[in-house]
XYZ file of N, CA and C in Angstrom:
414
model
N -93.218 -19.152 -5.018
C -93.521 -18.566 -3.748
C -92.452 -19.076 -2.778
N -91.934 -18.248 -1.906
C -90.954 -18.624 -0.988
C -91.628 -19.147 0.244
N -91.226 -20.267 0.799
C -91.650 -20.895 2.009
C -90.504 -20.938 2.985
N -90.789 -20.959 4.380
C -89.803 -21.056 5.372
C -89.993 -22.308 6.189
N -88.857 -22.932 6.486
C -88.946 -24.196 7.265
C -87.549 -24.448 7.852
N -87.557 -25.350 8.865
C -86.312 -25.865 9.402
C -85.600 -26.768 8.498
N -84.355 -26.769 8.474
C -83.607 -27.668 7.589
C -83.641 -29.105 8.164
N -83.587 -30.110 7.275
C -83.560 -31.489 7.698
C -82.240 -32.095 7.046
N -81.930 -33.223 7.519
C -80.744 -33.908 7.012
C -80.712 -33.987 5.485
N -81.940 -34.206 4.884
C -81.948 -34.347 3.435
C -81.576 -33.029 2.745
N -81.525 -31.937 3.447
C -81.181 -30.665 2.821
C -79.726 -30.297 2.832
N -78.853 -31.153 3.496
C -77.448 -30.752 3.771
C -76.805 -30.389 2.433
N -76.761 -31.234 1.482
C -76.044 -31.026 0.221
C -76.524 -29.748 -0.375
N -77.872 -29.506 -0.473
C -78.380 -28.330 -1.074
C -77.908 -27.062 -0.279
N -77.836 -27.088 1.055
C -77.453 -25.979 1.867
C -75.978 -25.759 1.561
N -75.139 -26.745 1.466
C -73.745 -26.461 1.279
C -73.537 -25.823 -0.131
N -74.337 -26.322 -1.163
C -74.222 -25.735 -2.473
C -74.657 -24.227 -2.402
N -75.786 -23.985 -1.682
C -76.317 -22.650 -1.534
C -75.223 -21.702 -0.885
N -74.644 -22.130 0.214
C -73.718 -21.306 0.963
C -72.505 -21.047 0.036
N -72.143 -22.033 -0.862
C -70.960 -21.830 -1.736
C -71.192 -20.607 -2.673
N -72.390 -20.375 -3.047
C -72.754 -19.402 -4.015
C -73.344 -18.057 -3.489
N -73.994 -18.157 -2.304
C -74.678 -16.979 -1.791
C -74.110 -16.390 -0.509
N -73.257 -17.263 0.189
C -72.714 -16.655 1.508
C -71.382 -16.056 1.303
N -71.137 -15.034 2.042
C -69.832 -14.382 2.047
C -69.003 -15.150 3.072
N -68.126 -16.123 2.743
C -67.388 -16.880 3.606
C -65.979 -17.186 3.266
N -65.346 -16.233 2.562
C -64.045 -16.472 1.978
C -62.994 -16.421 3.087
N -63.339 -15.942 4.266
C -62.419 -15.762 5.334
C -62.252 -16.926 6.344
N -62.963 -18.008 6.080
C -62.972 -19.170 6.964
C -62.901 -20.462 6.244
N -62.645 -21.467 6.970
C -62.625 -22.825 6.255
C -64.043 -23.160 5.772
N -64.081 -23.983 4.692
C -65.364 -24.389 4.081
C -66.187 -25.165 5.098
N -67.546 -25.038 4.880
C -68.446 -25.812 5.671
C -68.347 -27.328 5.246
N -68.851 -28.140 6.161
C -68.820 -29.587 5.812
C -70.274 -30.172 6.127
N -70.444 -31.263 5.388
C -71.707 -31.928 5.686
C -71.826 -32.419 7.055
N -70.657 -32.924 7.624
C -70.683 -33.402 9.058
C -71.031 -32.244 10.032
N -70.526 -31.100 9.810
C -70.830 -29.970 10.654
C -72.343 -29.535 10.684
N -72.926 -29.562 9.415
C -74.315 -29.179 9.325
C -75.128 -30.283 9.905
N -74.673 -31.529 9.717
C -75.430 -32.732 10.281
C -75.423 -32.641 11.864
N -74.263 -32.268 12.413
C -74.249 -32.130 13.870
C -75.162 -30.923 14.295
N -75.112 -29.873 13.587
C -76.015 -28.749 13.980
C -77.416 -29.242 14.006
N -77.926 -29.839 12.949
C -79.327 -30.344 12.869
C -79.589 -31.383 13.900
N -78.657 -32.229 14.176
C -78.908 -33.241 15.127
C -78.973 -32.702 16.567
N -78.114 -31.646 16.884
C -78.097 -31.033 18.177
C -79.388 -30.138 18.390
N -79.738 -29.501 17.385
C -80.922 -28.532 17.446
C -81.615 -28.555 16.165
N -82.647 -29.288 15.955
C -83.344 -29.475 14.665
C -83.976 -28.107 14.221
N -84.181 -27.140 15.066
C -84.741 -25.809 14.597
C -83.757 -24.732 14.475
N -82.413 -25.089 14.581
C -81.294 -24.036 14.459
C -81.161 -23.504 13.153
N -81.397 -24.280 12.092
C -81.150 -23.755 10.771
C -82.420 -23.559 10.011
N -82.747 -22.331 9.788
C -83.974 -21.981 9.182
C -83.664 -21.733 7.712
N -84.444 -22.287 6.826
C -84.263 -22.094 5.352
C -85.417 -21.376 4.712
N -85.137 -20.624 3.680
C -86.085 -20.047 2.791
C -85.974 -20.908 1.461
N -87.088 -21.439 1.086
C -86.987 -22.322 -0.135
C -88.008 -21.837 -1.187
N -87.559 -21.851 -2.388
C -88.491 -21.535 -3.501
C -88.596 -22.781 -4.354
N -89.718 -23.482 -4.172
C -89.914 -24.794 -4.740
C -88.969 -25.722 -3.963
N -88.098 -26.323 -4.731
C -87.112 -27.236 -4.063
C -85.748 -26.591 -3.875
N -85.607 -25.274 -4.172
C -84.320 -24.642 -4.151
C -84.170 -23.755 -2.970
N -83.075 -24.000 -2.228
C -82.737 -23.203 -1.089
C -82.368 -21.769 -1.571
N -83.001 -20.782 -1.096
C -82.801 -19.383 -1.473
C -82.425 -18.472 -0.280
N -82.443 -19.056 0.969
C -82.034 -18.220 2.055
C -81.765 -19.137 3.260
N -80.979 -18.586 4.223
C -80.688 -19.335 5.383
C -80.336 -18.433 6.560
N -80.490 -18.960 7.754
C -80.008 -18.311 8.949
C -79.864 -19.376 10.012
N -78.739 -19.287 10.801
C -78.614 -20.267 11.940
C -78.901 -19.409 13.139
N -79.758 -20.094 13.987
C -80.246 -19.439 15.235
C -79.605 -20.152 16.359
N -78.622 -19.484 16.952
C -77.841 -20.122 18.069
C -78.297 -19.541 19.419
N -78.345 -20.553 20.340
C -78.749 -20.183 21.724
C -77.913 -20.988 22.692
N -77.186 -20.438 23.492
C -76.201 -21.159 24.384
C -76.710 -21.178 25.816
N -77.990 -20.779 26.015
C -78.549 -20.711 27.393
C -78.389 -19.408 28.038
N -77.599 -18.579 27.370
C -77.312 -17.264 27.948
C -77.477 -16.135 26.858
N -77.057 -16.345 25.679
C -77.071 -15.359 24.689
C -77.725 -15.974 23.408
N -78.200 -14.993 22.499
C -78.815 -15.269 21.299
C -77.801 -14.989 20.203
N -77.513 -15.867 19.337
C -76.512 -15.581 18.246
C -77.067 -15.962 16.873
N -76.751 -15.154 15.898
C -77.180 -15.357 14.570
C -76.014 -15.532 13.601
N -76.076 -16.501 12.792
C -74.997 -16.832 11.864
C -75.608 -17.223 10.536
N -74.775 -17.165 9.466
C -74.955 -17.646 8.158
C -76.242 -17.114 7.545
N -76.609 -15.861 7.784
C -77.719 -15.208 7.126
C -77.242 -15.008 5.646
N -77.911 -15.624 4.725
C -77.648 -15.467 3.334
C -78.845 -15.620 2.494
N -78.886 -14.881 1.367
C -79.951 -14.878 0.475
C -79.358 -15.040 -0.972
N -79.938 -15.893 -1.747
C -79.469 -16.092 -3.107
C -79.505 -14.772 -3.809
N -78.455 -14.464 -4.624
C -78.411 -13.236 -5.466
C -79.800 -13.024 -6.270
N -80.320 -14.083 -6.733
C -81.495 -14.011 -7.598
C -82.757 -13.604 -6.729
N -82.614 -13.705 -5.372
C -83.838 -13.501 -4.606
C -83.630 -12.343 -3.593
N -82.600 -11.497 -3.766
C -82.308 -10.469 -2.828
C -83.283 -9.334 -3.084
N -83.499 -8.504 -2.002
C -84.288 -7.304 -2.035
C -85.761 -7.677 -2.177
N -86.111 -8.885 -1.663
C -87.488 -9.278 -1.624
C -88.033 -9.516 -0.221
N -87.291 -9.131 0.798
C -87.719 -9.265 2.232
C -87.327 -10.634 2.837
N -86.597 -11.461 2.078
C -86.304 -12.766 2.620
C -85.381 -12.768 3.791
N -84.375 -11.931 3.700
C -83.377 -11.816 4.822
C -84.079 -11.302 6.039
N -84.890 -10.294 5.888
C -85.635 -9.692 7.022
C -86.575 -10.757 7.642
N -87.238 -11.560 6.819
C -88.186 -12.597 7.332
C -87.354 -13.643 8.086
N -86.197 -14.030 7.536
C -85.436 -14.994 8.333
C -85.028 -14.449 9.663
N -84.583 -13.117 9.682
C -84.202 -12.563 10.987
C -85.439 -12.524 11.900
N -86.579 -12.149 11.387
C -87.780 -12.136 12.262
C -88.093 -13.492 12.806
N -88.005 -14.519 11.967
C -88.301 -15.810 12.499
C -87.184 -16.287 13.529
N -86.002 -15.918 13.330
C -84.980 -16.244 14.332
C -85.264 -15.464 15.657
N -85.601 -14.226 15.572
C -85.906 -13.454 16.813
C -87.153 -14.048 17.500
N -88.080 -14.443 16.716
C -89.271 -15.136 17.406
C -88.851 -16.344 18.184
N -87.949 -17.101 17.709
C -87.454 -18.237 18.417
C -86.740 -17.853 19.713
N -85.930 -16.762 19.589
C -85.295 -16.254 20.795
C -86.263 -15.922 21.850
N -87.396 -15.318 21.504
C -88.293 -14.835 22.616
C -88.839 -16.069 23.293
N -88.959 -17.238 22.649
C -89.380 -18.425 23.387
C -88.379 -18.865 24.412
N -87.133 -18.532 24.234
C -86.127 -18.904 25.236
C -86.036 -17.909 26.332
N -86.579 -16.751 26.216
C -86.408 -15.681 27.200
C -85.213 -14.877 26.916
N -84.654 -14.938 25.676
C -83.494 -14.080 25.346
C -83.760 -12.670 25.353
N -82.883 -11.816 25.778
C -83.010 -10.449 25.826
C -82.176 -9.605 24.877
N -81.193 -10.222 24.252
C -80.343 -9.538 23.314
C -79.748 -10.526 22.293
N -79.666 -10.163 21.058
C -79.128 -11.064 20.048
C -77.969 -10.330 19.390
N -76.935 -11.128 19.026
C -75.841 -10.597 18.249
C -75.807 -11.374 17.020
N -75.202 -10.706 15.904
C -75.075 -11.300 14.630
C -73.559 -11.236 14.161
N -73.142 -12.261 13.573
C -71.810 -12.284 12.990
C -71.939 -11.732 11.589
N -71.299 -10.513 11.304
C -71.350 -9.915 10.019
C -69.971 -9.396 9.630
N -69.570 -9.802 8.383
C -68.237 -9.448 7.924
C -68.145 -7.870 7.701
N -67.090 -7.269 8.141
C -66.967 -5.833 8.157
C -67.087 -5.334 6.670
N -66.624 -6.045 5.669
C -66.612 -5.531 4.352
C -67.895 -5.909 3.528
N -68.816 -6.600 4.171
C -70.068 -7.010 3.436
C -71.181 -5.960 3.558
N -70.958 -4.853 2.858
C -71.893 -3.718 2.870
C -73.372 -4.054 2.624
N -73.638 -4.979 1.675
C -75.153 -5.293 1.527
C -75.602 -5.902 2.786
N -74.907 -6.737 3.483
C -75.376 -7.337 4.793
C -75.546 -6.215 5.838
N -74.754 -5.185 5.812
C -74.907 -4.102 6.800
C -76.264 -3.499 6.704
N -76.732 -3.319 5.527
C -78.060 -2.713 5.267
C -79.127 -3.598 5.743
N -79.104 -4.938 5.601
C -80.079 -5.831 6.129
C -80.101 -5.790 7.643
N -78.953 -5.841 8.268
C -78.875 -5.882 9.707
C -79.318 -4.513 10.322
N -78.902 -3.422 9.683
C -79.355 -2.177 10.132
C -80.885 -2.017 10.077
N -81.462 -2.434 8.965
C -82.925 -2.272 8.840
C -83.602 -3.168 9.934
N -82.986 -4.280 10.248
C -83.566 -5.145 11.347
C -83.323 -4.584 12.751
N -82.550 -3.526 12.870
C -82.441 -2.843 14.141
C -81.054 -3.230 14.817
N -80.179 -3.877 14.150
C -78.831 -4.251 14.664
C -77.870 -3.106 14.396
N -76.819 -3.058 15.221
C -75.797 -2.083 15.033
C -74.477 -2.691 15.526
N -73.388 -2.286 14.899
C -72.066 -2.752 15.502
C -71.871 -2.171 16.816
N -71.096 -2.903 17.617
C -70.690 -2.513 18.962
C -69.203 -2.185 18.865
N -68.757 -0.916 18.817
C -67.386 -0.617 18.624
C -66.478 -1.100 19.779
N -67.012 -1.219 20.909
C -66.157 -1.696 22.006
C -65.867 -3.136 22.110
N -66.335 -3.912 21.131
C -66.153 -5.336 21.099
C -65.437 -5.656 19.911
N -64.548 -6.644 19.939
C -63.992 -7.271 18.760
C -64.192 -8.749 18.916
N -64.035 -9.431 17.872
C -64.299 -10.938 17.855
C -62.889 -11.536 17.753
N -62.646 -12.419 18.728
C -61.359 -13.174 18.734
C -61.633 -14.584 18.345
N -60.915 -15.107 17.350
C -61.160 -16.426 16.850
C -59.952 -17.382 16.899
N -60.194 -18.584 17.182
C -59.072 -19.605 17.098
C -59.665 -20.799 16.423
N -59.171 -21.245 15.267
C -59.680 -22.396 14.599
C -59.303 -23.615 15.519
N -60.198 -24.595 15.619
C -60.045 -25.796 16.363
C -59.767 -26.973 15.437
């Protein structure tokens, strides 16, 4: 049975292993334990996990900058896809946004990740063609 909870520092290695196999992230530098540790330290509720027993099978990062609501790193293990886990993670993230008074959320989604497009569309999200994302590695 899948349970949902916030990530803790003890989850960092498991989260990184999970992202290496379940997340579409070939276009960016690899994640690090230090980065995940900083995220959890700054906002202990930002990283929501779906776990099956002791195994991480889903994740989403819920970002709030005081102005906008942002969603990152939605991923579901290939073994657990099409079971509603992605939708539940998005629902939990959106519930958190309402506690902040957020009025609009955006999600980072790779253009070529067609399976993710279905999840986001089902959740009511759509691309905004008038926007593009500009990125600079730091």
